[in-house]
Amino acid sequence: MINPAPAAAAPLVALRHVYQTYKKDNHLLRVLQDINLEIHPNEILCLVGESGCGKTTTGKIIAGLLTHTEGEVLFKGRPPASYTGARERADLRRTLQIVHQDPFASLNPAHTIGQILSYPLQRHGMVSGRAALRRRIWELLTLVDLTPPGDVVNKYPHQLSGGQRQRVSIARALTVQPGLIVADEAVSMVDVSIRIGILKMLHRLREELRLAIVFITHDLALAKYFAWEGRIAVMYLGRIVEIGPTPQVIGQPAHPYTRALLAAVPEADPDLTRHKQQIPLRSEDIPALAAIPPGCAFHPRCPFHVPGLCDASLPPLAVPAGFQQQAACLPLHQPEGLRRYGT
Amino acid sequence: MTVTPAAPEVVLSVRNLCISYLTRRGRLRAVNKVSFDLHAGETLALIGESGCGKSTINLGLIRLLPPTGTIDSGEIVYRRRDGQTVDVRGLTTGQLRQFLWRECSMVFQGALNSLNPVIKISSMIYDTAAAHGMDKKEARDRALDLFQKVRLDPRRVFNAYPHELSGGMRQRTLLATALLLRPQVVLMDEPTTAVDILTQRSIIDVLKRLREELNFSVIFISHDLAVAAEIADTVATMYAGEIIEMGPVAEVFYRPRHAYTLGLLEAAPRLSVGREELHSIPGSPPDLVEPPPGCRFHLRCRFATDECRTTPPPLTTAPEDERHTVACYHTATILKTRQEELARD
């Protein structure tokens, strides 16, 4: 062996100090700043945050669809440039798959479901021979609960419901036997009554196929349900402000932004939702990416901010005393921090 | 919280409303025999999945259906402040124009589409006011006051173009504009969908406060049970064009009696509850060109029996609360199932 395999513990994807910057009308848009993440096989990681926080950009970098401006991205412990040769590159591409939000836009309307699934199977040489191809398509449709497959395989996307189409998208991602699926708002366009079925299926696939799933959503209740056994990363203006095990982040949020978000979410329970303690923000509006506030980007809106501290220096992402998750908040890291929050 | 003392007046009364669309495959009955009363100051939430007919009801109530849609039958009676009743279906185009905004206004989803991008907010306000005979000075004062009430910087917004405002500001601007001519009823179609969490929160808070101060009635359309739980006095669940359950918000959420309402509740994750066992409803909504016989939900219902498959269940009143009506044969079983689930939480 010339190239010793990296240690078994090497994460599927690792982002180290990743920055993403765009230039727009002579402004620098800092879309992502100092993102550090590791995704291990069979893990669930949920990226949550408001629009423009960088969650989709992060997802695309994880899926290898976007090149970052600064920092390091490692796939199975190796930078992408070290994947030389058509074979290796194809293997890497196979490992990382993405499921998009809109199943109306992501499936070609002129092709049948059978055709849609057969292209990646043939392109990547996953099967040989017509019989094997047909068998594999049947297997995949069964795997995503589109049964009996014979009813679906010759249909066009417009003949399926939104939920069924999203199942086809997932089946297509599975054609190449990936190790990781990035699901970007994958159920937000699907009706409420059907969502849970798709999420349960993703859970089952994760177990059966040892998949890692990066689940991107703006819906915190859905994130909580889906990622209960995994981690949640809360993003704000291009940075991760809090990350840790889901029960801790949702049950005992540390960062004021996470706390404000959780308090703001209405609940499907009249008594619960009408008695929720709100955290009033100092400003309603989210700053523009072209003018991210100095220090902690949340300080102009944060009700707990300390003048001279929060607006002056960048808070490190670290575990505050009394918590199990990491949070980027300076007052929280000071001895008197906890008392200020009344936790 | 949800108790309506001494039944306030009914401002909008809808009886057996049927609306259909002409499609290539034939007539599609999008709204079937819908009846309800909207009281002064009440917020009624119509909840249901896409295609259940909730938006069609709203468009029908103000006669803004697309050309392929028609009101086939039913009554829409509006009661003005002076006590006179108005038959909305019988209004001429000119009368309808006066009726909208002054008596009944609307806020649609996607605020950017409802604002003209090339005119300032002030022009929009003045145009609306002029069309209804409100003078400029009064319109301006009223608009500035309303902008203040919806937590906007009044002068800045008044002189702004829509693109200068954020999504949440636009939605609040529309909310304020809808109240410009002091309507009794405001129709809202998913006003908090497609906005961020903190923006949604500020719209909800603003709406609650405005309602307390100005006491208008709202018909609120949403697929989001959580928002309905937070702001509605009355909740009506819609399925396949019909209101299948309606009642005070606590009744519907804690004591549902229809299998579909139960199914929606079982599919809704809640943040403040630890690990949850959730379920989705199998199958998908029926084809409305040829709706199934019997109860329209029976193909997806785990409680369905033979009578569900043949005879549509009549609307009945819950023994514990006469305001709670439901069209289901298995109310007792469903109520019991929900109570057991709540006890487990």
JSON list of N, CA and C in Angstrom, two decimals, chain A residues 38-83:
[
{"chain": "A", "resi": 38, "resn": "GLU", "atom": "N", "xyz": [-17.41, 18.77, 11.80]},
{"chain": "A", "resi": 38, "resn": "GLU", "atom": "CA", "xyz": [-17.02, 17.42, 11.40]},
{"chain": "A", "resi": 38, "resn": "GLU", "atom": "C", "xyz": [-18.29, 16.59, 11.28]},
{"chain": "A", "resi": 39, "resn": "ILE", "atom": "N", "xyz": [-18.38, 15.85, 10.20]},
{"chain": "A", "resi": 39, "resn": "ILE", "atom": "CA", "xyz": [-19.54, 14.96, 10.05]},
{"chain": "A", "resi": 39, "resn": "ILE", "atom": "C", "xyz": [-19.02, 13.54, 9.96]},
{"chain": "A", "resi": 40, "resn": "HIS", "atom": "N", "xyz": [-19.48, 12.73, 10.88]},
{"chain": "A", "resi": 40, "resn": "HIS", "atom": "CA", "xyz": [-19.02, 11.34, 10.95]},
{"chain": "A", "resi": 40, "resn": "HIS", "atom": "C", "xyz": [-20.04, 10.41, 10.30]},
{"chain": "A", "resi": 41, "resn": "PRO", "atom": "N", "xyz": [-19.61, 9.22, 9.90]},
{"chain": "A", "resi": 41, "resn": "PRO", "atom": "CA", "xyz": [-20.55, 8.29, 9.29]},
{"chain": "A", "resi": 41, "resn": "PRO", "atom": "C", "xyz": [-21.74, 8.04, 10.22]},
{"chain": "A", "resi": 42, "resn": "ASN", "atom": "N", "xyz": [-22.92, 7.91, 9.61]},
{"chain": "A", "resi": 42, "resn": "ASN", "atom": "CA", "xyz": [-24.12, 7.56, 10.36]},
{"chain": "A", "resi": 42, "resn": "ASN", "atom": "C", "xyz": [-24.60, 8.64, 11.32]},
{"chain": "A", "resi": 43, "resn": "GLU", "atom": "N", "xyz": [-24.07, 9.85, 11.18]},
{"chain": "A", "resi": 43, "resn": "GLU", "atom": "CA", "xyz": [-24.43, 10.90, 12.11]},
{"chain": "A", "resi": 43, "resn": "GLU", "atom": "C", "xyz": [-25.55, 11.78, 11.54]},
{"chain": "A", "resi": 44, "resn": "ILE", "atom": "N", "xyz": [-26.34, 12.39, 12.43]},
{"chain": "A", "resi": 44, "resn": "ILE", "atom": "CA", "xyz": [-27.30, 13.40, 11.99]},
{"chain": "A", "resi": 44, "resn": "ILE", "atom": "C", "xyz": [-26.83, 14.76, 12.48]},
{"chain": "A", "resi": 45, "resn": "LEU", "atom": "N", "xyz": [-26.69, 15.69, 11.54]},
{"chain": "A", "resi": 45, "resn": "LEU", "atom": "CA", "xyz": [-26.36, 17.05, 11.92]},
{"chain": "A", "resi": 45, "resn": "LEU", "atom": "C", "xyz": [-27.41, 17.96, 11.30]},
{"chain": "A", "resi": 46, "resn": "CYS", "atom": "N", "xyz": [-27.95, 18.84, 12.13]},
{"chain": "A", "resi": 46, "resn": "CYS", "atom": "CA", "xyz": [-28.99, 19.73, 11.65]},
{"chain": "A", "resi": 46, "resn": "CYS", "atom": "C", "xyz": [-28.46, 21.15, 11.63]},
{"chain": "A", "resi": 47, "resn": "LEU", "atom": "N", "xyz": [-28.58, 21.83, 10.49]},
{"chain": "A", "resi": 47, "resn": "LEU", "atom": "CA", "xyz": [-28.19, 23.23, 10.42]},
{"chain": "A", "resi": 47, "resn": "LEU", "atom": "C", "xyz": [-29.45, 24.08, 10.45]},
{"chain": "A", "resi": 48, "resn": "VAL", "atom": "N", "xyz": [-29.58, 24.94, 11.45]},
{"chain": "A", "resi": 48, "resn": "VAL", "atom": "CA", "xyz": [-30.76, 25.79, 11.51]},
{"chain": "A", "resi": 48, "resn": "VAL", "atom": "C", "xyz": [-30.37, 27.26, 11.55]},
{"chain": "A", "resi": 49, "resn": "GLY", "atom": "N", "xyz": [-31.29, 28.10, 11.16]},
{"chain": "A", "resi": 49, "resn": "GLY", "atom": "CA", "xyz": [-31.05, 29.53, 11.18]},
{"chain": "A", "resi": 49, "resn": "GLY", "atom": "C", "xyz": [-32.00, 30.21, 10.22]},
{"chain": "A", "resi": 50, "resn": "GLU", "atom": "N", "xyz": [-32.00, 31.54, 10.24]},
{"chain": "A", "resi": 50, "resn": "GLU", "atom": "CA", "xyz": [-32.91, 32.29, 9.39]},
{"chain": "A", "resi": 50, "resn": "GLU", "atom": "C", "xyz": [-32.33, 32.42, 7.99]},
{"chain": "A", "resi": 51, "resn": "SER", "atom": "N", "xyz": [-33.15, 32.93, 7.06]},
{"chain": "A", "resi": 51, "resn": "SER", "atom": "CA", "xyz": [-32.65, 33.02, 5.69]},
{"chain": "A", "resi": 51, "resn": "SER", "atom": "C", "xyz": [-31.44, 33.96, 5.64]},
{"chain": "A", "resi": 52, "resn": "GLY", "atom": "N", "xyz": [-30.45, 33.57, 4.88]},
{"chain": "A", "resi": 52, "resn": "GLY", "atom": "CA", "xyz": [-29.24, 34.38, 4.77]},
{"chain": "A", "resi": 52, "resn": "GLY", "atom": "C", "xyz": [-28.19, 34.06, 5.82]},
{"chain": "A", "resi": 53, "resn": "CYS", "atom": "N", "xyz": [-28.43, 33.07, 6.67]},
{"chain": "A", "resi": 53, "resn": "CYS", "atom": "CA", "xyz": [-27.46, 32.79, 7.73]},
{"chain": "A", "resi": 53, "resn": "CYS", "atom": "C", "xyz": [-26.31, 31.93, 7.22]},
{"chain": "A", "resi": 54, "resn": "GLY", "atom": "N", "xyz": [-26.45, 31.35, 6.02]},
{"chain": "A", "resi": 54, "resn": "GLY", "atom": "CA", "xyz": [-25.35, 30.57, 5.47]},
{"chain": "A", "resi": 54, "resn": "GLY", "atom": "C", "xyz": [-25.55, 29.07, 5.56]},
{"chain": "A", "resi": 55, "resn": "LYS", "atom": "N", "xyz": [-26.73, 28.63, 5.95]},
{"chain": "A", "resi": 55, "resn": "LYS", "atom": "CA", "xyz": [-26.92, 27.18, 6.14]},
{"chain": "A", "resi": 55, "resn": "LYS", "atom": "C", "xyz": [-26.88, 26.42, 4.82]},
{"chain": "A", "resi": 56, "resn": "THR", "atom": "N", "xyz": [-27.47, 26.98, 3.78]},
{"chain": "A", "resi": 56, "resn": "THR", "atom": "CA", "xyz": [-27.45, 26.30, 2.49]},
{"chain": "A", "resi": 56, "resn": "THR", "atom": "C", "xyz": [-26.04, 26.31, 1.89]},
{"chain": "A", "resi": 57, "resn": "THR", "atom": "N", "xyz": [-25.34, 27.44, 2.02]},
{"chain": "A", "resi": 57, "resn": "THR", "atom": "CA", "xyz": [-23.96, 27.51, 1.53]},
{"chain": "A", "resi": 57, "resn": "THR", "atom": "C", "xyz": [-23.10, 26.45, 2.22]},
{"chain": "A", "resi": 58, "resn": "THR", "atom": "N", "xyz": [-23.26, 26.33, 3.54]},
{"chain": "A", "resi": 58, "resn": "THR", "atom": "CA", "xyz": [-22.52, 25.31, 4.28]},
{"chain": "A", "resi": 58, "resn": "THR", "atom": "C", "xyz": [-22.86, 23.92, 3.75]},
{"chain": "A", "resi": 59, "resn": "GLY", "atom": "N", "xyz": [-24.14, 23.69, 3.51]},
{"chain": "A", "resi": 59, "resn": "GLY", "atom": "CA", "xyz": [-24.58, 22.40, 2.99]},
{"chain": "A", "resi": 59, "resn": "GLY", "atom": "C", "xyz": [-23.95, 22.08, 1.65]},
{"chain": "A", "resi": 60, "resn": "LYS", "atom": "N", "xyz": [-23.86, 23.10, 0.79]},
{"chain": "A", "resi": 60, "resn": "LYS", "atom": "CA", "xyz": [-23.28, 22.87, -0.53]},
{"chain": "A", "resi": 60, "resn": "LYS", "atom": "C", "xyz": [-21.79, 22.59, -0.44]},
{"chain": "A", "resi": 61, "resn": "ILE", "atom": "N", "xyz": [-21.12, 23.24, 0.49]},
{"chain": "A", "resi": 61, "resn": "ILE", "atom": "CA", "xyz": [-19.69, 22.97, 0.67]},
{"chain": "A", "resi": 61, "resn": "ILE", "atom": "C", "xyz": [-19.50, 21.55, 1.19]},
{"chain": "A", "resi": 62, "resn": "ILE", "atom": "N", "xyz": [-20.36, 21.15, 2.12]},
{"chain": "A", "resi": 62, "resn": "ILE", "atom": "CA", "xyz": [-20.27, 19.78, 2.66]},
{"chain": "A", "resi": 62, "resn": "ILE", "atom": "C", "xyz": [-20.49, 18.76, 1.55]},
{"chain": "A", "resi": 63, "resn": "ALA", "atom": "N", "xyz": [-21.43, 19.07, 0.64]},
{"chain": "A", "resi": 63, "resn": "ALA", "atom": "CA", "xyz": [-21.73, 18.13, -0.44]},
{"chain": "A", "resi": 63, "resn": "ALA", "atom": "C", "xyz": [-20.70, 18.21, -1.56]},
{"chain": "A", "resi": 64, "resn": "GLY", "atom": "N", "xyz": [-19.72, 19.11, -1.41]},
{"chain": "A", "resi": 64, "resn": "GLY", "atom": "CA", "xyz": [-18.68, 19.23, -2.43]},
{"chain": "A", "resi": 64, "resn": "GLY", "atom": "C", "xyz": [-19.14, 19.93, -3.69]},
{"chain": "A", "resi": 65, "resn": "LEU", "atom": "N", "xyz": [-20.23, 20.68, -3.59]},
{"chain": "A", "resi": 65, "resn": "LEU", "atom": "CA", "xyz": [-20.77, 21.35, -4.77]},
{"chain": "A", "resi": 65, "resn": "LEU", "atom": "C", "xyz": [-20.28, 22.77, -4.92]},
{"chain": "A", "resi": 66, "resn": "LEU", "atom": "N", "xyz": [-19.57, 23.25, -3.92]},
{"chain": "A", "resi": 66, "resn": "LEU", "atom": "CA", "xyz": [-19.18, 24.65, -3.91]},
{"chain": "A", "resi": 66, "resn": "LEU", "atom": "C", "xyz": [-17.76, 24.74, -3.36]},
{"chain": "A", "resi": 67, "resn": "THR", "atom": "N", "xyz": [-16.94, 25.53, -4.00]},
{"chain": "A", "resi": 67, "resn": "THR", "atom": "CA", "xyz": [-15.58, 25.70, -3.50]},
{"chain": "A", "resi": 67, "resn": "THR", "atom": "C", "xyz": [-15.56, 26.90, -2.57]},
{"chain": "A", "resi": 68, "resn": "HIS", "atom": "N", "xyz": [-14.94, 26.72, -1.43]},
{"chain": "A", "resi": 68, "resn": "HIS", "atom": "CA", "xyz": [-14.89, 27.78, -0.43]},
{"chain": "A", "resi": 68, "resn": "HIS", "atom": "C", "xyz": [-13.75, 28.73, -0.76]},
{"chain": "A", "resi": 69, "resn": "THR", "atom": "N", "xyz": [-13.74, 29.93, -0.16]},
{"chain": "A", "resi": 69, "resn": "THR", "atom": "CA", "xyz": [-12.69, 30.89, -0.46]},
{"chain": "A", "resi": 69, "resn": "THR", "atom": "C", "xyz": [-11.45, 30.70, 0.40]},
{"chain": "A", "resi": 70, "resn": "GLU", "atom": "N", "xyz": [-11.65, 30.33, 1.65]},
{"chain": "A", "resi": 70, "resn": "GLU", "atom": "CA", "xyz": [-10.52, 30.19, 2.55]},
{"chain": "A", "resi": 70, "resn": "GLU", "atom": "C", "xyz": [-10.76, 29.01, 3.48]},
{"chain": "A", "resi": 71, "resn": "GLY", "atom": "N", "xyz": [-9.69, 28.48, 4.04]},
{"chain": "A", "resi": 71, "resn": "GLY", "atom": "CA", "xyz": [-9.84, 27.37, 4.98]},
{"chain": "A", "resi": 71, "resn": "GLY", "atom": "C", "xyz": [-9.63, 26.04, 4.29]},
{"chain": "A", "resi": 72, "resn": "GLU", "atom": "N", "xyz": [-10.02, 24.99, 4.99]},
{"chain": "A", "resi": 72, "resn": "GLU", "atom": "CA", "xyz": [-9.72, 23.66, 4.51]},
{"chain": "A", "resi": 72, "resn": "GLU", "atom": "C", "xyz": [-10.96, 22.78, 4.62]},
{"chain": "A", "resi": 73, "resn": "VAL", "atom": "N", "xyz": [-11.22, 22.04, 3.54]},
{"chain": "A", "resi": 73, "resn": "VAL", "atom": "CA", "xyz": [-12.30, 21.07, 3.58]},
{"chain": "A", "resi": 73, "resn": "VAL", "atom": "C", "xyz": [-11.69, 19.71, 3.29]},
{"chain": "A", "resi": 74, "resn": "LEU", "atom": "N", "xyz": [-11.92, 18.76, 4.19]},
{"chain": "A", "resi": 74, "resn": "LEU", "atom": "CA", "xyz": [-11.36, 17.43, 4.02]},
{"chain": "A", "resi": 74, "resn": "LEU", "atom": "C", "xyz": [-12.47, 16.42, 3.83]},
{"chain": "A", "resi": 75, "resn": "PHE", "atom": "N", "xyz": [-12.34, 15.61, 2.79]},
{"chain": "A", "resi": 75, "resn": "PHE", "atom": "CA", "xyz": [-13.27, 14.51, 2.60]},
{"chain": "A", "resi": 75, "resn": "PHE", "atom": "C", "xyz": [-12.57, 13.22, 2.99]},
{"chain": "A", "resi": 76, "resn": "LYS", "atom": "N", "xyz": [-13.10, 12.50, 3.94]},
{"chain": "A", "resi": 76, "resn": "LYS", "atom": "CA", "xyz": [-12.48, 11.30, 4.50]},
{"chain": "A", "resi": 76, "resn": "LYS", "atom": "C", "xyz": [-11.01, 11.57, 4.86]},
{"chain": "A", "resi": 77, "resn": "GLY", "atom": "N", "xyz": [-10.76, 12.74, 5.42]},
{"chain": "A", "resi": 77, "resn": "GLY", "atom": "CA", "xyz": [-9.43, 13.07, 5.89]},
{"chain": "A", "resi": 77, "resn": "GLY", "atom": "C", "xyz": [-8.50, 13.62, 4.83]},
{"chain": "A", "resi": 78, "resn": "ARG", "atom": "N", "xyz": [-8.97, 13.75, 3.57]},
{"chain": "A", "resi": 78, "resn": "ARG", "atom": "CA", "xyz": [-8.07, 14.23, 2.52]},
{"chain": "A", "resi": 78, "resn": "ARG", "atom": "C", "xyz": [-8.68, 15.42, 1.79]},
{"chain": "A", "resi": 79, "resn": "PRO", "atom": "N", "xyz": [-7.84, 16.38, 1.40]},
{"chain": "A", "resi": 79, "resn": "PRO", "atom": "CA", "xyz": [-8.36, 17.51, 0.63]},
{"chain": "A", "resi": 79, "resn": "PRO", "atom": "C", "xyz": [-8.83, 17.04, -0.75]},
{"chain": "A", "resi": 80, "resn": "PRO", "atom": "N", "xyz": [-9.80, 17.73, -1.33]},
{"chain": "A", "resi": 80, "resn": "PRO", "atom": "CA", "xyz": [-10.36, 17.29, -2.61]},
{"chain": "A", "resi": 80, "resn": "PRO", "atom": "C", "xyz": [-9.32, 17.19, -3.72]},
{"chain": "A", "resi": 81, "resn": "ALA", "atom": "N", "xyz": [-8.28, 18.05, -3.66]},
{"chain": "A", "resi": 81, "resn": "ALA", "atom": "CA", "xyz": [-7.28, 18.03, -4.73]},
{"chain": "A", "resi": 81, "resn": "ALA", "atom": "C", "xyz": [-6.48, 16.73, -4.73]},
{"chain": "A", "resi": 82, "resn": "SER", "atom": "N", "xyz": [-6.46, 16.04, -3.59]},
{"chain": "A", "resi": 82, "resn": "SER", "atom": "CA", "xyz": [-5.69, 14.80, -3.52]},
{"chain": "A", "resi": 82, "resn": "SER", "atom": "C", "xyz": [-6.43, 13.64, -4.18]},
{"chain": "A", "resi": 83, "resn": "TYR", "atom": "N", "xyz": [-7.70, 13.88, -4.52]},
{"chain": "A", "resi": 83, "resn": "TYR", "atom": "CA", "xyz": [-8.44, 12.84, -5.22]},
{"chain": "A", "resi": 83, "resn": "TYR", "atom": "C", "xyz": [-8.12, 12.95, -6.71]}
]
